[in-house]
């Protein structure tokens, strides 16, 4: 089965870019079976869908974040990544990578603070 | 903007049956909205119980089942156990984007 692991800085300054990577094992990011997804959860709040990508390059983003989000696939490293620009404290959350069929990473806490 | 609705809280007795629902302000939920159900316990990552309306993972207890009911997606728990006390989230694919419901806090009491 697919296993996912998020990695990236735990602290980002306001107005900078949040960058996270999800390393995939158990299958290939070029598999046509999956959409590779990012989800976040602010402390004490519910889940928010950020966006997803298919290996063919097709992407879909949350309309409320679309202007700041980029999701991409790195096939050589079997990874996919998230970039969120111009962050504010409202972007502080646990960020999860996930797939269709419902495999999840353990999550990565990102705090936005100066 | 698409909104997904869930009961904020439900209570079930041990051994009892409860149904959680997941609706959309865009109309009836169908299998084409690819309903998912997730369970989250405090301090843990969510785990998927049901994907694409009815499909279970190897780790999904048999007492959980997914369906469509009255224009909504539904998660039925039959034979509730204390360990089932958790937050439950659904998600739907609406306009090619994922949307989560606000979650249901399930108490087993």
Short mmCIF file of N, CA, C and O in Angstrom, two decimals, chain A residues 8 12 16 19 25-26 28 30 48 56 64 69 71 79 82-83 88-89 91-93 96 105 107-108 111 114:
data_model
loop_
_atom_site.label_atom_id
_atom_site.label_comp_id
_atom_site.label_asym_id
_atom_site.label_seq_id
_atom_site.Cartn_x
_atom_site.Cartn_y
_atom_site.Cartn_z
N UNK A 8 9.67 19.34 5.61
CA UNK A 8 9.82 20.75 5.31
C UNK A 8 9.97 21.55 6.59
O UNK A 8 9.85 21.00 7.70
N UNK A 12 7.86 29.33 9.39
CA UNK A 12 7.97 30.21 8.22
C UNK A 12 7.59 31.62 8.65
O UNK A 12 6.64 31.80 9.42
N UNK A 16 6.51 35.14 3.61
CA UNK A 16 7.41 34.26 2.89
C UNK A 16 6.63 33.08 2.28
O UNK A 16 5.40 33.02 2.36
N UNK A 19 7.01 25.85 1.90
CA UNK A 19 7.34 24.76 0.96
C UNK A 19 7.37 23.43 1.70
O UNK A 19 8.10 23.30 2.69
N UNK A 25 6.13 6.18 -1.06
CA UNK A 25 6.69 4.83 -1.18
C UNK A 25 5.53 3.85 -1.36
O UNK A 25 4.40 4.14 -0.98
N UNK A 26 5.85 2.73 -1.95
CA UNK A 26 4.82 1.72 -2.18
C UNK A 26 4.13 1.84 -3.53
O UNK A 26 3.37 0.95 -3.91
N UNK A 28 4.30 4.55 -7.45
CA UNK A 28 4.97 5.62 -8.17
C UNK A 28 4.07 6.82 -8.32
O UNK A 28 2.86 6.68 -8.55
N UNK A 30 3.95 8.48 -10.77
CA UNK A 30 3.48 8.46 -12.15
C UNK A 30 2.32 7.49 -12.35
O UNK A 30 1.82 7.34 -13.46
N UNK A 48 -9.16 21.24 5.77
CA UNK A 48 -9.32 22.09 4.58
C UNK A 48 -8.56 21.48 3.42
O UNK A 48 -7.35 21.24 3.52
N UNK A 56 -0.11 13.43 -14.80
CA UNK A 56 -0.16 13.98 -16.15
C UNK A 56 -0.01 15.50 -16.15
O UNK A 56 0.17 16.12 -17.20
N UNK A 64 -10.26 29.41 -2.65
CA UNK A 64 -9.85 30.43 -1.68
C UNK A 64 -8.34 30.55 -1.55
O UNK A 64 -7.84 31.51 -0.98
N UNK A 69 -1.21 29.09 -4.35
CA UNK A 69 -0.81 27.68 -4.24
C UNK A 69 -0.25 27.14 -5.55
O UNK A 69 -0.79 27.42 -6.63
N UNK A 71 1.07 23.12 -6.69
CA UNK A 71 1.40 21.73 -6.38
C UNK A 71 2.08 21.15 -7.61
O UNK A 71 1.60 21.33 -8.74
N UNK A 79 8.28 12.15 -5.48
CA UNK A 79 7.74 13.10 -4.52
C UNK A 79 6.75 14.04 -5.20
O UNK A 79 6.76 14.20 -6.43
N UNK A 82 4.28 21.09 -2.27
CA UNK A 82 3.34 22.19 -2.08
C UNK A 82 4.12 23.48 -1.87
O UNK A 82 5.07 23.51 -1.08
N UNK A 83 3.73 24.53 -2.57
CA UNK A 83 4.23 25.86 -2.29
C UNK A 83 3.05 26.79 -2.06
O UNK A 83 2.12 26.81 -2.86
N UNK A 88 0.46 34.06 6.03
CA UNK A 88 0.13 34.84 7.22
C UNK A 88 -0.08 33.86 8.37
O UNK A 88 -0.06 32.63 8.18
N UNK A 89 -0.35 34.40 9.54
CA UNK A 89 -0.57 33.53 10.70
C UNK A 89 -1.77 32.60 10.48
O UNK A 89 -1.84 31.53 11.08
N UNK A 91 -2.25 30.81 8.08
CA UNK A 91 -1.78 29.61 7.38
C UNK A 91 -1.11 28.62 8.33
O UNK A 91 -0.67 27.55 7.90
N UNK A 92 -1.02 28.98 9.61
CA UNK A 92 -0.48 28.03 10.60
C UNK A 92 -1.41 26.83 10.71
O UNK A 92 -2.61 26.98 10.93
N UNK A 93 -0.85 25.65 10.51
CA UNK A 93 -1.69 24.44 10.46
C UNK A 93 -0.80 23.20 10.42
O UNK A 93 0.41 23.30 10.18
N UNK A 96 -1.08 17.97 5.68
CA UNK A 96 -1.06 16.54 5.36
C UNK A 96 -0.97 16.36 3.86
O UNK A 96 -1.62 17.07 3.09
N UNK A 105 -0.34 10.92 4.99
CA UNK A 105 0.87 11.05 5.77
C UNK A 105 0.53 11.36 7.21
O UNK A 105 -0.65 11.53 7.57
N UNK A 107 1.46 14.03 8.81
CA UNK A 107 1.25 15.46 9.00
C UNK A 107 2.50 16.19 9.43
O UNK A 107 3.38 15.62 10.09
N UNK A 108 2.57 17.47 9.06
CA UNK A 108 3.71 18.31 9.39
C UNK A 108 3.19 19.66 9.88
O UNK A 108 2.48 20.35 9.15
N UNK A 111 4.25 26.50 11.45
CA UNK A 111 3.87 27.70 12.18
C UNK A 111 4.36 28.92 11.43
O UNK A 111 5.54 28.97 11.03
N UNK A 114 6.96 35.52 13.05
CA UNK A 114 8.22 36.26 12.87
C UNK A 114 9.18 35.97 14.01
O UNK A 114 10.32 36.44 14.00
#
